[in-house]
CSV table of C-alpha atoms in Angstrom, one decimal:
chain,number,residue,atom,x,y,z
A,1,MET,CA,-25.4,-39.5,24.2
A,2,THR,CA,-27.2,-37.2,26.7
A,3,GLN,CA,-28.7,-34.3,24.4
A,4,THR,CA,-30.5,-31.7,26.6
A,5,ARG,CA,-30.9,-29.2,23.4
A,6,SER,CA,-31.4,-29.0,19.8
A,7,LEU,CA,-28.2,-27.8,18.2
A,8,ILE,CA,-29.9,-26.9,15.2
A,9,ASP,CA,-33.1,-24.9,15.3
A,10,GLU,CA,-35.9,-25.1,13.0
A,11,ASN,CA,-34.2,-22.6,10.5
A,12,GLY,CA,-31.0,-24.4,10.2
A,13,LYS,CA,-29.2,-22.1,12.3
A,14,ARG,CA,-26.7,-23.5,14.6
A,15,THR,CA,-26.2,-22.4,18.5
A,16,ASP,CA,-23.9,-19.2,17.5
A,17,GLY,CA,-26.3,-18.4,14.4
A,18,ARG,CA,-24.2,-20.1,11.6
A,19,THR,CA,-25.4,-22.0,8.9
A,20,GLY,CA,-24.4,-25.8,8.5
A,21,ASP,CA,-21.4,-24.4,6.0
A,22,GLN,CA,-20.3,-21.4,7.5
A,23,LEU,CA,-16.8,-20.7,9.3
A,24,ARG,CA,-16.5,-18.9,12.3
A,25,GLU,CA,-14.9,-15.6,11.9
A,26,ILE,CA,-11.0,-16.1,11.2
A,27,LYS,CA,-8.4,-13.2,11.8
A,28,ILE,CA,-5.0,-13.6,11.3
A,29,THR,CA,-1.8,-11.1,12.0
A,30,VAL,CA,1.3,-11.8,11.0
A,31,GLY,CA,4.8,-11.1,12.8
A,32,VAL,CA,3.4,-10.2,16.4
A,33,ILE,CA,6.3,-11.3,18.3
A,34,LYS,CA,9.6,-9.5,17.8
A,35,ASN,CA,12.0,-11.8,19.4
A,36,ALA,CA,10.7,-14.8,17.4
A,37,ASP,CA,12.0,-15.4,13.7
A,38,GLY,CA,8.5,-16.0,12.9
A,39,SER,CA,5.1,-15.2,14.5
A,40,ALA,CA,1.3,-15.3,14.1
A,41,PHE,CA,-1.7,-14.4,16.1
A,42,ILE,CA,-5.1,-16.0,15.1
A,43,GLU,CA,-8.5,-15.3,16.2
A,44,PHE,CA,-10.7,-18.3,15.1
A,45,GLY,CA,-14.2,-17.6,16.6
A,46,MET,CA,-13.6,-17.4,20.0
A,47,ASN,CA,-9.9,-18.9,20.0
A,48,LYS,CA,-7.2,-16.5,20.6
A,49,ILE,CA,-3.5,-18.3,19.5
A,50,VAL,CA,-0.5,-16.9,19.3
A,51,VAL,CA,2.4,-18.9,17.9
A,52,GLY,CA,6.1,-18.2,17.7
A,53,VAL,CA,8.6,-19.9,15.5
A,54,TYR,CA,12.4,-20.1,16.3
A,55,GLY,CA,15.0,-21.4,13.9
A,56,PRO,CA,16.7,-23.2,12.1
A,57,ARG,CA,18.9,-22.9,15.2
A,58,GLU,CA,21.4,-24.9,17.0
A,59,VAL,CA,19.9,-28.0,18.7
A,60,HIS,CA,20.1,-28.4,22.6
A,61,PRO,CA,20.7,-30.9,23.7
A,62,LYS,CA,23.2,-31.7,20.9
A,63,HIS,CA,22.3,-35.4,20.9
A,64,MET,CA,18.7,-34.7,19.5
A,65,ALA,CA,20.3,-33.6,16.3
A,66,LEU,CA,19.7,-35.4,13.0
A,67,PRO,CA,22.4,-35.8,10.4
A,68,ASP,CA,20.4,-35.4,7.6
A,69,ARG,CA,17.6,-33.1,8.5
A,70,CYS,CA,16.0,-30.7,10.9
A,71,VAL,CA,14.4,-31.5,13.7
A,72,LEU,CA,10.9,-29.8,14.2
A,73,ARG,CA,9.8,-29.4,17.8
A,74,CYS,CA,6.3,-28.5,18.7
A,75,ARG,CA,4.8,-27.4,22.0
A,76,TYR,CA,1.0,-26.7,22.1
A,77,HIS,CA,0.1,-25.4,25.4
A,78,MET,CA,-3.0,-23.6,26.9
A,79,THR,CA,-2.5,-20.6,29.5
A,80,PRO,CA,-4.2,-21.3,32.8
A,81,PHE,CA,-6.7,-18.4,31.8
A,82,SER,CA,-7.7,-19.9,28.4
A,83,THR,CA,-10.5,-22.0,29.9
A,84,ASP,CA,-13.6,-20.8,32.3
A,85,THR,CA,-12.1,-23.2,35.0
A,86,ARG,CA,-8.2,-22.4,35.5
A,87,LYS,CA,-6.3,-25.1,33.9
A,88,ASN,CA,-3.1,-26.2,35.3
A,89,PRO,CA,-0.5,-24.9,33.5
A,90,ALA,CA,1.6,-28.2,33.4
A,91,PRO,CA,1.5,-30.1,30.2
A,92,SER,CA,-1.4,-32.7,30.3
A,93,ARG,CA,-1.8,-35.7,28.3
A,94,ARG,CA,-4.1,-33.8,26.0
A,95,GLU,CA,-1.5,-31.1,25.3
A,96,VAL,CA,1.2,-33.7,24.6
A,97,GLU,CA,-0.8,-35.4,22.1
A,98,ILE,CA,-1.8,-32.1,20.3
A,99,SER,CA,1.8,-31.2,20.3
A,100,LYS,CA,2.3,-34.4,18.5
A,101,VAL,CA,-0.1,-34.4,16.1
A,102,MET,CA,0.5,-30.9,15.2
A,103,ARG,CA,4.1,-31.7,14.6
A,104,GLU,CA,3.1,-34.6,12.2
A,105,ALA,CA,0.7,-32.2,10.5
A,106,LEU,CA,3.3,-29.5,9.9
A,107,GLU,CA,6.1,-31.9,9.0
A,108,PRO,CA,5.0,-32.8,5.6
A,109,SER,CA,4.9,-29.3,4.5
A,110,LEU,CA,8.3,-28.5,5.6
A,111,MET,CA,11.7,-29.1,3.5
A,112,LEU,CA,13.4,-30.1,6.6
A,113,GLU,CA,16.2,-32.2,4.7
A,114,ASP,CA,17.5,-28.3,4.0
A,115,TYR,CA,18.5,-27.8,7.3
A,116,PRO,CA,20.2,-30.7,8.7
A,117,ARG,CA,21.6,-30.9,12.0
A,118,ALA,CA,19.5,-27.9,13.2
A,119,ALA,CA,16.1,-27.6,15.0
A,120,ILE,CA,12.8,-25.4,14.3
A,121,ASP,CA,11.0,-24.9,17.5
A,122,VAL,CA,7.2,-23.8,17.0
A,123,TYR,CA,5.6,-22.4,20.1
A,124,VAL,CA,1.7,-22.6,20.4
A,125,GLU,CA,0.0,-20.8,23.2
A,126,VAL,CA,-3.5,-20.9,23.5
A,127,LEU,CA,-4.9,-17.6,25.2
A,128,GLN,CA,-8.4,-18.3,24.9
A,129,ALA,CA,-10.0,-21.7,24.1
A,130,ASP,CA,-12.8,-22.4,22.0
A,131,GLY,CA,-13.9,-25.7,20.1
A,132,GLY,CA,-11.2,-26.4,17.4
A,133,SER,CA,-7.9,-25.1,19.0
A,134,ARG,CA,-5.6,-27.5,17.3
A,135,CYS,CA,-6.8,-26.6,14.0
A,136,ALA,CA,-6.6,-22.9,14.7
A,137,GLY,CA,-3.0,-23.5,16.1
A,138,ILE,CA,-2.0,-25.4,13.1
A,139,THR,CA,-3.1,-22.8,10.7
A,140,ALA,CA,-1.4,-20.0,12.9
A,141,ALA,CA,1.8,-22.4,13.0
A,142,SER,CA,2.0,-23.1,9.3
A,143,VAL,CA,1.8,-18.8,8.6
A,144,ALA,CA,4.3,-18.3,11.5
A,145,LEU,CA,6.8,-20.8,9.7
A,146,ALA,CA,6.2,-19.0,6.4
A,147,ASP,CA,6.9,-15.8,8.0
A,148,ALA,CA,10.2,-17.3,9.4
A,149,GLY,CA,11.5,-17.9,5.8
A,150,ILE,CA,11.7,-21.7,6.4
A,151,ASN,CA,11.4,-23.6,3.1
A,152,MET,CA,8.0,-25.1,2.8
A,153,ARG,CA,6.4,-27.0,-0.1
A,154,ASP,CA,3.0,-25.6,1.0
A,155,ILE,CA,1.1,-24.0,3.7
A,156,VAL,CA,-0.9,-26.4,5.8
A,157,SER,CA,-4.6,-25.0,6.4
A,158,ALA,CA,-6.8,-26.7,9.1
A,159,CYS,CA,-10.5,-27.0,9.9
A,160,ALA,CA,-12.8,-29.3,11.7
A,161,ALA,CA,-16.1,-30.6,10.3
A,162,GLY,CA,-18.6,-33.0,12.5
A,163,LYS,CA,-21.8,-34.3,12.9
A,164,VAL,CA,-24.4,-32.3,14.8
A,165,ASP,CA,-28.0,-33.5,15.2
A,166,ASP,CA,-27.7,-35.9,12.7
A,167,ARG,CA,-26.1,-33.3,10.0
A,168,ILE,CA,-22.8,-32.6,8.9
A,169,VAL,CA,-21.6,-29.4,9.7
A,170,LEU,CA,-18.4,-27.3,9.2
A,171,ASP,CA,-16.1,-26.0,11.9
A,172,ILE,CA,-17.5,-27.3,15.1
A,173,ASN,CA,-17.8,-24.8,18.0
A,174,ASP,CA,-17.0,-25.9,21.6
A,175,THR,CA,-20.7,-26.6,22.3
A,176,GLU,CA,-21.2,-28.5,19.3
A,177,ASP,CA,-17.8,-30.3,20.3
A,178,LYS,CA,-19.2,-31.3,23.6
A,179,GLU,CA,-22.8,-32.0,22.6
A,180,GLY,CA,-22.4,-33.3,19.2
A,181,ASP,CA,-22.2,-36.5,17.9
A,182,ALA,CA,-18.6,-36.4,16.1
A,183,ASP,CA,-15.6,-34.2,15.6
A,184,MET,CA,-13.5,-34.2,12.5
A,185,PRO,CA,-10.4,-32.2,12.5
A,186,VAL,CA,-8.5,-32.1,9.4
A,187,ALA,CA,-5.2,-30.4,8.3
A,188,TYR,CA,-4.7,-29.9,4.5
A,189,MET,CA,-2.4,-28.7,2.2
A,190,SER,CA,-4.2,-26.8,-0.7
A,191,HIS,CA,-2.0,-26.8,-3.6
A,192,LEU,CA,-0.6,-30.4,-3.1
A,193,GLU,CA,-4.2,-31.4,-2.3
A,194,GLN,CA,-2.9,-33.7,0.5
A,195,VAL,CA,-4.4,-34.3,3.9
A,196,THR,CA,-1.6,-34.1,6.6
A,197,LEU,CA,-3.8,-34.6,9.9
A,198,LEU,CA,-7.3,-36.3,10.3
A,199,GLN,CA,-8.6,-37.2,13.4
A,200,LEU,CA,-12.3,-38.4,14.5
A,201,ASP,CA,-14.1,-38.3,17.7
A,202,GLY,CA,-17.5,-40.1,17.3
A,203,VAL,CA,-19.1,-42.5,15.0
A,204,LEU,CA,-19.8,-42.0,11.4
A,205,ASN,CA,-20.9,-44.3,8.8
A,206,GLU,CA,-19.1,-44.5,5.5
A,207,ASP,CA,-21.2,-41.9,3.6
A,208,GLN,CA,-21.1,-39.4,6.4
A,209,PHE,CA,-17.1,-40.0,6.9
A,210,ASP,CA,-16.8,-39.1,3.0
A,211,GLN,CA,-19.3,-36.1,3.4
A,212,CYS,CA,-17.7,-34.9,6.6
A,213,LEU,CA,-14.1,-35.2,5.1
A,214,ASP,CA,-15.3,-33.1,1.7
A,215,GLU,CA,-16.9,-30.5,4.1
A,216,ALA,CA,-13.7,-30.4,6.3
A,217,VAL,CA,-11.4,-30.1,2.9
A,218,LYS,CA,-13.8,-27.2,1.8
A,219,GLY,CA,-13.3,-25.4,5.0
A,220,CYS,CA,-9.5,-25.9,4.8
A,221,LYS,CA,-9.5,-24.2,1.4
A,222,MET,CA,-11.7,-21.4,3.0
A,223,VAL,CA,-9.0,-21.0,5.8
A,224,TYR,CA,-6.1,-21.0,3.2
A,225,GLU,CA,-7.4,-17.7,1.4
A,226,VAL,CA,-7.3,-15.9,5.0
A,227,GLN,CA,-3.7,-17.2,5.6
A,228,ARG,CA,-2.6,-16.1,2.3
A,229,LYS,CA,-4.3,-12.6,2.7
A,230,ALA,CA,-2.8,-12.1,6.3
A,231,LEU,CA,0.8,-13.3,4.8
A,232,MET,CA,0.3,-10.9,1.5
A,233,GLN,CA,-0.7,-8.1,4.1
A,234,LYS,CA,2.4,-8.2,6.2
A,235,TYR,CA,4.9,-8.4,3.0
A,236,PHE,CA,3.3,-6.6,0.4
A,237,GLY,CA,0.9,-4.2,2.3
A,238,ASN,CA,-2.2,-3.6,0.4
A,239,GLU,CA,-1.2,-5.1,-3.0
A,240,THR,CA,-2.4,-8.6,-2.0
A,241,GLU,CA,-3.5,-9.4,-5.5
A,242,LEU,CA,-0.6,-11.5,-7.7
A,243,LYS,CA,1.0,-8.6,-9.5
A,244,GLU,CA,2.2,-9.7,-12.7
A,245,GLU,CA,4.1,-7.8,-15.3
A,246,GLN,CA,6.6,-7.3,-18.0
B,1,MET,CA,16.6,-7.2,-22.8
B,2,GLN,CA,14.9,-10.3,-22.1
B,3,GLU,CA,11.8,-11.0,-20.9
B,4,ILE,CA,11.3,-11.4,-17.1
B,5,ARG,CA,8.2,-12.2,-15.5
B,6,ARG,CA,8.0,-11.3,-11.6
B,7,LYS,CA,5.1,-11.7,-9.1
B,8,TYR,CA,4.7,-11.8,-5.3
B,9,VAL,CA,4.6,-15.2,-3.9
B,10,VAL,CA,3.8,-17.3,-0.7
B,11,PRO,CA,5.0,-20.8,-0.1
B,12,GLY,CA,3.4,-23.3,-2.1
B,13,ASP,CA,2.1,-20.8,-4.9
B,14,ARG,CA,2.7,-21.9,-8.5
B,15,ILE,CA,4.9,-19.3,-10.3
B,16,ILE,CA,5.2,-20.7,-13.8
B,17,GLU,CA,4.3,-23.7,-15.7
B,18,GLY,CA,6.4,-25.0,-18.6
B,19,ASN,CA,10.1,-26.3,-19.0
B,20,PHE,CA,12.0,-23.9,-16.6
B,21,ARG,CA,15.0,-24.5,-14.5
B,22,PRO,CA,14.6,-24.1,-11.0
B,23,LEU,CA,17.3,-21.8,-9.3
B,24,PHE,CA,16.7,-21.1,-5.9
B,25,ASN,CA,14.0,-20.9,-3.4
B,26,VAL,CA,11.5,-23.0,-5.6
B,27,ILE,CA,10.7,-26.7,-6.6
B,28,LYS,CA,9.8,-28.4,-9.6
B,29,ALA,CA,6.7,-30.2,-9.0
B,30,GLY,CA,5.3,-31.9,-12.4
B,31,ASN,CA,5.6,-29.4,-15.1
B,32,SER,CA,5.1,-26.4,-12.8
B,33,ILE,CA,7.6,-24.2,-10.6
B,34,ILE,CA,6.5,-23.8,-7.0
B,35,SER,CA,7.7,-21.2,-4.7
B,36,THR,CA,9.1,-22.3,-0.9
B,37,ARG,CA,9.6,-18.8,0.5
B,38,ILE,CA,7.7,-15.6,0.9
B,39,GLY,CA,9.1,-13.1,-1.6
B,40,ILE,CA,9.5,-12.0,-5.3
B,41,ALA,CA,9.4,-14.7,-7.9
B,42,GLU,CA,11.5,-14.1,-11.1
B,43,ALA,CA,11.0,-16.3,-14.0
B,44,GLY,CA,13.8,-15.4,-16.8
B,45,ARG,CA,15.5,-17.1,-19.7
B,46,GLU,CA,18.2,-18.6,-17.4
B,47,GLY,CA,15.4,-19.9,-14.5
B,48,VAL,CA,13.0,-19.2,-11.9
B,49,LYS,CA,13.8,-18.0,-8.5
B,50,VAL,CA,12.3,-16.4,-5.5
B,51,ILE,CA,14.1,-13.4,-3.6
B,52,PRO,CA,13.0,-14.3,-0.1
B,53,LEU,CA,11.9,-11.6,2.1
B,54,SER,CA,12.1,-13.4,5.7
B,55,GLY,CA,14.5,-16.1,6.9
B,56,VAL,CA,17.8,-16.9,8.8
B,57,TYR,CA,21.2,-17.1,7.7
B,58,ILE,CA,22.5,-19.7,5.9
B,59,PRO,CA,26.2,-20.0,5.3
B,60,ARG,CA,27.4,-19.8,1.8
B,61,VAL,CA,31.1,-20.4,0.6
B,62,ASN,CA,32.7,-17.0,0.0
B,63,ASP,CA,30.2,-15.0,1.9
B,64,ILE,CA,32.1,-12.4,4.2
B,65,VAL,CA,30.6,-12.5,7.8
B,66,ILE,CA,31.1,-10.8,10.9
B,67,GLY,CA,31.4,-13.3,13.8
B,68,LYS,CA,31.9,-13.4,17.6
B,69,ILE,CA,34.5,-16.0,18.9
B,70,MET,CA,32.6,-18.2,21.2
B,71,HIS,CA,35.5,-20.1,22.7
B,72,HIS,CA,38.7,-22.2,21.5
B,73,SER,CA,39.9,-25.8,21.5
B,74,SER,CA,43.6,-26.5,21.2
B,75,LEU,CA,43.2,-26.5,17.5
B,76,SER,CA,40.4,-24.1,16.4
B,77,TRP,CA,38.2,-21.3,17.5
B,78,GLU,CA,34.5,-21.7,17.5
B,79,VAL,CA,33.1,-18.4,15.9
B,80,ASP,CA,29.3,-17.5,16.2
B,81,ILE,CA,28.4,-16.1,12.9
B,82,ASN,CA,24.6,-15.7,13.6
B,83,SER,CA,23.3,-18.9,11.9
B,84,CYS,CA,22.2,-22.4,13.4
B,85,PHE,CA,25.9,-23.4,12.3
B,86,SER,CA,28.7,-22.3,14.2
B,87,ALA,CA,31.7,-21.8,12.2
B,88,HIS,CA,35.5,-23.0,13.0
B,89,LEU,CA,38.6,-21.0,12.7
B,90,PRO,CA,41.5,-23.3,12.9
B,91,ALA,CA,44.6,-21.9,14.9
B,92,GLN,CA,46.9,-22.8,11.8
B,93,ASP,CA,44.8,-20.2,10.1
B,94,VAL,CA,46.2,-17.4,12.4
B,95,PHE,CA,49.5,-18.9,13.3
B,96,GLY,CA,50.7,-20.7,10.1
B,97,ARG,CA,51.4,-24.3,9.5
B,98,ASP,CA,54.0,-24.4,12.2
B,99,PHE,CA,51.4,-24.2,14.7
B,100,SER,CA,51.8,-25.9,18.0
B,101,PRO,CA,49.3,-26.1,20.6
B,102,ALA,CA,51.9,-26.6,23.3
B,103,ARG,CA,53.8,-23.5,22.3
B,104,ASP,CA,51.3,-20.8,20.9
B,105,ASP,CA,48.8,-19.3,23.2
B,106,MET,CA,45.5,-18.8,21.3
B,107,GLY,CA,43.7,-16.8,23.7
B,108,ARG,CA,46.5,-14.1,23.3
B,109,GLU,CA,45.5,-14.0,19.4
B,110,LEU,CA,41.7,-13.8,19.7
B,111,ALA,CA,40.0,-13.9,22.8
B,112,ILE,CA,36.7,-15.0,23.7
B,113,GLY,CA,34.3,-12.2,22.9
B,114,ASP,CA,36.2,-10.6,20.2
B,115,LEU,CA,34.4,-9.6,16.9
B,116,ILE,CA,36.1,-10.7,13.6
B,117,THR,CA,35.7,-10.2,9.8
B,118,THR,CA,35.9,-13.6,8.2
B,119,ARG,CA,35.5,-15.4,4.8
B,120,ILE,CA,33.7,-18.8,4.8
B,121,ILE,CA,35.8,-21.0,3.0
B,122,ALA,CA,34.1,-24.5,3.0
B,123,PHE,CA,30.6,-25.5,4.2
B,124,ASP,CA,28.3,-28.1,2.6
B,125,ARG,CA,25.8,-28.4,5.4
B,126,THR,CA,27.0,-32.0,6.6
B,127,ARG,CA,29.8,-30.1,8.6
B,128,ASP,CA,30.2,-27.1,10.2
B,129,PRO,CA,31.5,-23.9,8.2
B,130,MET,CA,35.0,-23.2,8.1
B,131,VAL,CA,36.1,-19.7,8.1
B,132,THR,CA,39.5,-17.6,7.5
B,133,ILE,CA,41.0,-14.1,8.3
B,134,GLN,CA,43.7,-14.7,6.0
B,135,ASP,CA,42.7,-12.1,3.2
B,136,LYS,CA,42.6,-8.2,2.7
B,137,ASP,CA,40.3,-6.7,5.1
B,138,LEU,CA,39.9,-9.6,7.0
B,139,GLY,CA,40.2,-9.7,11.0
B,140,LYS,CA,39.5,-8.5,14.4
B,141,VAL,CA,37.2,-5.6,14.4
B,142,PRO,CA,38.8,-3.3,17.3
B,143,SER,CA,35.6,-1.1,18.1
B,144,GLY,CA,32.3,0.0,17.0
B,145,GLU,CA,28.7,-0.1,17.5
B,146,PHE,CA,27.1,-4.0,17.0
B,147,ILE,CA,24.0,-4.2,15.3
B,148,LYS,CA,22.1,-7.4,14.1
B,149,ILE,CA,19.9,-7.2,11.0
B,150,SER,CA,18.1,-9.8,9.2
B,151,ALA,CA,20.2,-11.5,6.6
B,152,THR,CA,17.8,-11.0,4.1
B,153,ARG,CA,17.9,-7.0,4.3
B,154,VAL,CA,21.7,-7.0,3.8
B,155,PRO,CA,21.5,-6.5,0.1
B,156,ARG,CA,19.0,-3.6,0.6
B,157,LEU,CA,21.2,-2.0,3.1
B,158,ILE,CA,24.2,-2.1,1.0
B,159,GLY,CA,22.2,-0.7,-2.0
B,160,LYS,CA,23.0,-0.7,-5.7
B,161,ARG,CA,26.9,-0.7,-6.0
B,162,GLY,CA,26.9,0.3,-2.4
B,163,SER,CA,24.8,3.5,-3.0
B,164,MET,CA,22.5,3.3,0.5
B,165,ILE,CA,25.5,2.3,2.6
B,166,GLN,CA,27.4,5.4,1.3
B,167,THR,CA,24.6,7.8,1.7
B,168,ILE,CA,24.7,6.7,5.4
B,169,GLU,CA,28.2,6.8,5.7
B,170,GLN,CA,28.8,10.2,4.2
B,171,ALA,CA,26.0,11.8,6.0
B,172,THR,CA,26.9,10.5,9.5
B,173,HIS,CA,30.7,10.4,8.9
B,174,THR,CA,30.9,6.9,10.1
B,175,ARG,CA,32.2,3.8,8.6
B,176,VAL,CA,29.8,0.8,8.5
B,177,LEU,CA,30.9,-2.9,8.2
B,178,ILE,CA,28.3,-5.2,6.9
B,179,GLY,CA,28.5,-8.9,7.2
B,180,GLN,CA,26.4,-10.9,4.9
B,181,ASN,CA,24.9,-12.6,8.2
B,182,GLY,CA,23.3,-9.7,9.1
B,183,ILE,CA,25.8,-8.5,11.8
B,184,VAL,CA,26.8,-4.6,11.1
B,185,VAL,CA,29.3,-3.2,13.0
B,186,VAL,CA,29.5,1.0,12.9
B,187,THR,CA,32.5,3.0,13.8
B,188,GLY,CA,33.2,6.6,14.0
B,189,ARG,CA,34.4,9.6,16.0
B,190,ASN,CA,31.3,11.3,16.7
B,191,SER,CA,28.5,9.3,19.0
B,192,GLU,CA,25.9,11.5,17.6
B,193,GLY,CA,26.9,10.3,14.2
B,194,ILE,CA,26.9,6.6,15.0
B,195,LYS,CA,23.5,6.8,16.7
B,196,LEU,CA,22.1,8.4,13.4
B,197,ALA,CA,23.8,5.8,11.2
B,198,VAL,CA,22.2,3.1,13.6
B,199,ARG,CA,18.9,4.6,13.2
B,200,ALA,CA,18.9,4.8,9.5
B,201,ILE,CA,20.1,1.2,9.5
B,202,ARG,CA,17.2,0.1,11.6
B,203,MET,CA,14.8,2.0,9.2
B,204,VAL,CA,16.3,0.0,6.1
B,205,GLU,CA,15.8,-3.1,8.1
B,206,GLU,CA,12.1,-2.3,8.9
B,207,GLU,CA,11.0,-1.0,5.7
B,208,ALA,CA,13.0,-2.7,3.3
B,209,HIS,CA,10.4,-4.0,1.1
B,210,THR,CA,8.7,-0.5,0.8
B,211,PRO,CA,8.8,1.6,-2.2
B,212,ASN,CA,10.9,5.1,-2.1
B,213,LEU,CA,13.3,3.9,0.9
B,214,THR,CA,16.6,5.9,-0.3
B,215,GLN,CA,14.3,9.0,-0.3
B,216,ARG,CA,13.2,8.3,3.3
B,217,VAL,CA,16.7,7.5,4.6
B,218,LYS,CA,17.8,11.0,3.0
B,219,THR,CA,15.2,12.9,4.8
B,220,LEU,CA,15.9,11.1,8.1
B,221,LEU,CA,19.8,12.0,7.5
B,222,ASN,CA,18.9,15.6,6.3
B,223,VAL,CA,20.9,14.9,3.0
B,224,SER,CA,19.9,16.7,-0.3
B,225,ASP,CA,18.8,14.7,-3.6
B,226,SER,CA,22.0,15.6,-5.3
B,227,ALA,CA,24.2,13.8,-3.1
B,228,PRO,CA,27.1,12.5,-5.2
B,229,ALA,CA,26.6,9.0,-3.5
B,230,ASP,CA,23.4,8.3,-5.5
B,231,THR,CA,24.1,9.0,-8.7
B,232,SER,CA,23.7,5.3,-9.7
B,233,GLN,CA,20.0,5.6,-8.8
B,234,SER,CA,17.1,7.6,-10.8
B,235,ALA,CA,16.0,9.0,-7.4
B,236,PRO,CA,12.4,10.3,-7.5
B,237,SER,CA,11.9,14.0,-6.8
B,238,GLN,CA,11.9,15.1,-3.4
B,239,ASN,CA,8.0,15.8,-3.3
B,240,ALA,CA,7.0,12.5,-5.1
B,241,PRO,CA,4.2,10.9,-3.7
B,242,GLN,CA,4.9,8.2,-1.0
B,243,ASN,CA,2.5,5.6,-2.2
B,244,GLU,CA,3.1,5.3,-5.9
B,245,ASP,CA,2.7,1.8,-7.0
B,246,LEU,CA,5.0,-1.0,-6.0
B,247,GLN,CA,7.4,-1.0,-9.1
B,248,PRO,CA,10.2,0.8,-7.5
B,249,THR,CA,10.3,-2.3,-4.9
B,250,ILE,CA,11.1,-4.8,-7.6
B,251,GLN,CA,13.6,-2.3,-9.2
B,252,GLU,CA,15.2,-1.9,-5.8
B,253,VAL,CA,15.5,-5.6,-5.6
B,254,GLU,CA,16.6,-6.3,-8.7
B,255,GLU,CA,19.4,-4.0,-7.8
B,256,ASP,CA,19.9,-5.7,-4.6
B,257,LEU,CA,20.4,-8.6,-6.7
B,258,GLU,CA,23.1,-7.3,-8.8
B,259,VAL,CA,24.9,-6.5,-5.1
B,260,GLU,CA,24.5,-10.1,-4.2
B,261,LYS,CA,26.1,-11.4,-7.2
B,262,GLY,CA,29.0,-9.0,-7.0
B,263,GLU,CA,29.7,-7.6,-4.0
B,264,LYS,CA,29.9,-9.6,-0.9
B,265,VAL,CA,30.5,-6.9,1.7
B,266,HIS,CA,30.9,-3.5,1.8
B,267,ASP,CA,33.6,-1.7,3.3
B,268,SER,CA,34.1,2.0,2.5
B,269,ASN,CA,38.0,1.8,2.6
C-alpha cells in the first residue's frame, strides 16, 4: 500500500481531528418526504443521505410477488453531484452490490411474513458522499422503515471500523477508507444482539478482526441511540424518555 | 380499575418482562414482550399491545371502508381500498344469486371510478379481501369531497363516541363519512363549510398525537367550549396551557381504542 502521509498524528488524532473511538457527528431527521410512507434524512459526518420507504404496497410486476411473505426491494443510488467528479447516474456495479447487501442487512429486522404478496420499496439516495455511505444508508433506511409503520423485530444500526496506521479505529472516513489498511462495515441489531451485515476490505489478523468487530458493534450501539432519539423526537416531541405511569 | 402500564416505544423496545399475553404489534421473545411498531405500549391484565402511530391500512374482517371501483371482470368488481391488497366485490352481491354475465350489465350498476362504502366480509392475507355492499348505509357514495388520511388517524378523527367528528360536522354543517382505511368523504351544501371541515380533518391528521387537540380544532372552527357534541370529554378550559404534560395524549388514545372496539365507521345519520 502506498501510504504518503501518516493518518494518525502523534497526539493520536485522526485526519479529521477525532480520536480512535469517536464517531463522526450524526444527525437524523424523520419524516422528510411527505409522499413516502416513511422517510429519513441522515447526516453522518459529510454524508448526506435521504431515504424513502413505500409500502407495503402492491407488487408490480405481479410475478415478483411471493405467496408467503413480502418482497423487500432496495435501491442504493448516488446522485451525480454526490462526489467531487461527476458520477454517472446509471447504476454501477458497486451500487447494485450495495443495494443487495443493504437489503440483506435490513431483511432480518423486518417481519416480512406479516405482509404476504406485497412489496416494500426502500430508496436510498446519496446526496453527498463521504466514507461509509452504506452504513449511513442502512441506518437511515431502518429509521425510515420504522417511520413507515412496518412490523420490525429491531432497528438496524450500522457503523464501520477499520485499521489505520496499524491501529483499529471506529467509523472510517473517506480518506481513511482510501489510504488506510482495512475497512469493516457492520450492521447490528442492538436489542437482539445480532449482526446483519459484515464486510471486510483489507487484511486483518485474528486479534485485529475481533477487536475491529467489537469496536464496530460499540459504534452501532452509539448510532442506535441517535436513531431512537430521532424517532422519539418525531412522534413524541421532546418527551424522548420512556414515560411510565400507572 | 385494573393496573395498566403504558410507555412510548419504538420497534425492538422491551415493553415488559414476565408471563403476559401478546395481543397485537408485539412479539414474545423469551420471557419478555417486544414492540414491533412505534407507538404507545399498554400492558394490562388481558395482555400487552402497542397502539401504532404510523403505518398503512391492512384490511380486517368487518371493517367498513370506502373504496373506488377500479375495473371489473365478468364476475366481480375490483375495488381500490387504499391498501396493498385490492378488494373484490362479487357481482352476485349486487345483482342477486341469479346474476348472469350475459344478461346483466355490470357497468350500469357501478361504473369505473365510483366510490362505494363497503364492508369487508372475508380476508386472511392469502387471498384478496372480499367486500359487500349489502348492508345498511353501504353502497355508492353519490358526491362529496374526497380526502385521504393515514389509517392510524381514523380513531382520533372519530374521537370518543364520535365526539371529534360530531364537533366538526355541527360546526361546518357538513356530513363526514369515514372509512377505516383512511378515506374520508365530506358532503354538504355550503362549499365554505366543506373547506373548513377539510382543514379541520387535515389538522387532526397532522396533530393526532399531540395533547389538547379537541381544543385546537374547536378554536379553528370557532366553537365555544360548551358545545353539546363534546359532553363526553372532560375538556380543559379555554385558556389551558398548550404544552402541559403528555397525559392527555394517552387518555385520548385510550378513547380512540374504545372507538376502535365499538364503532367501526361513523355516519351521522
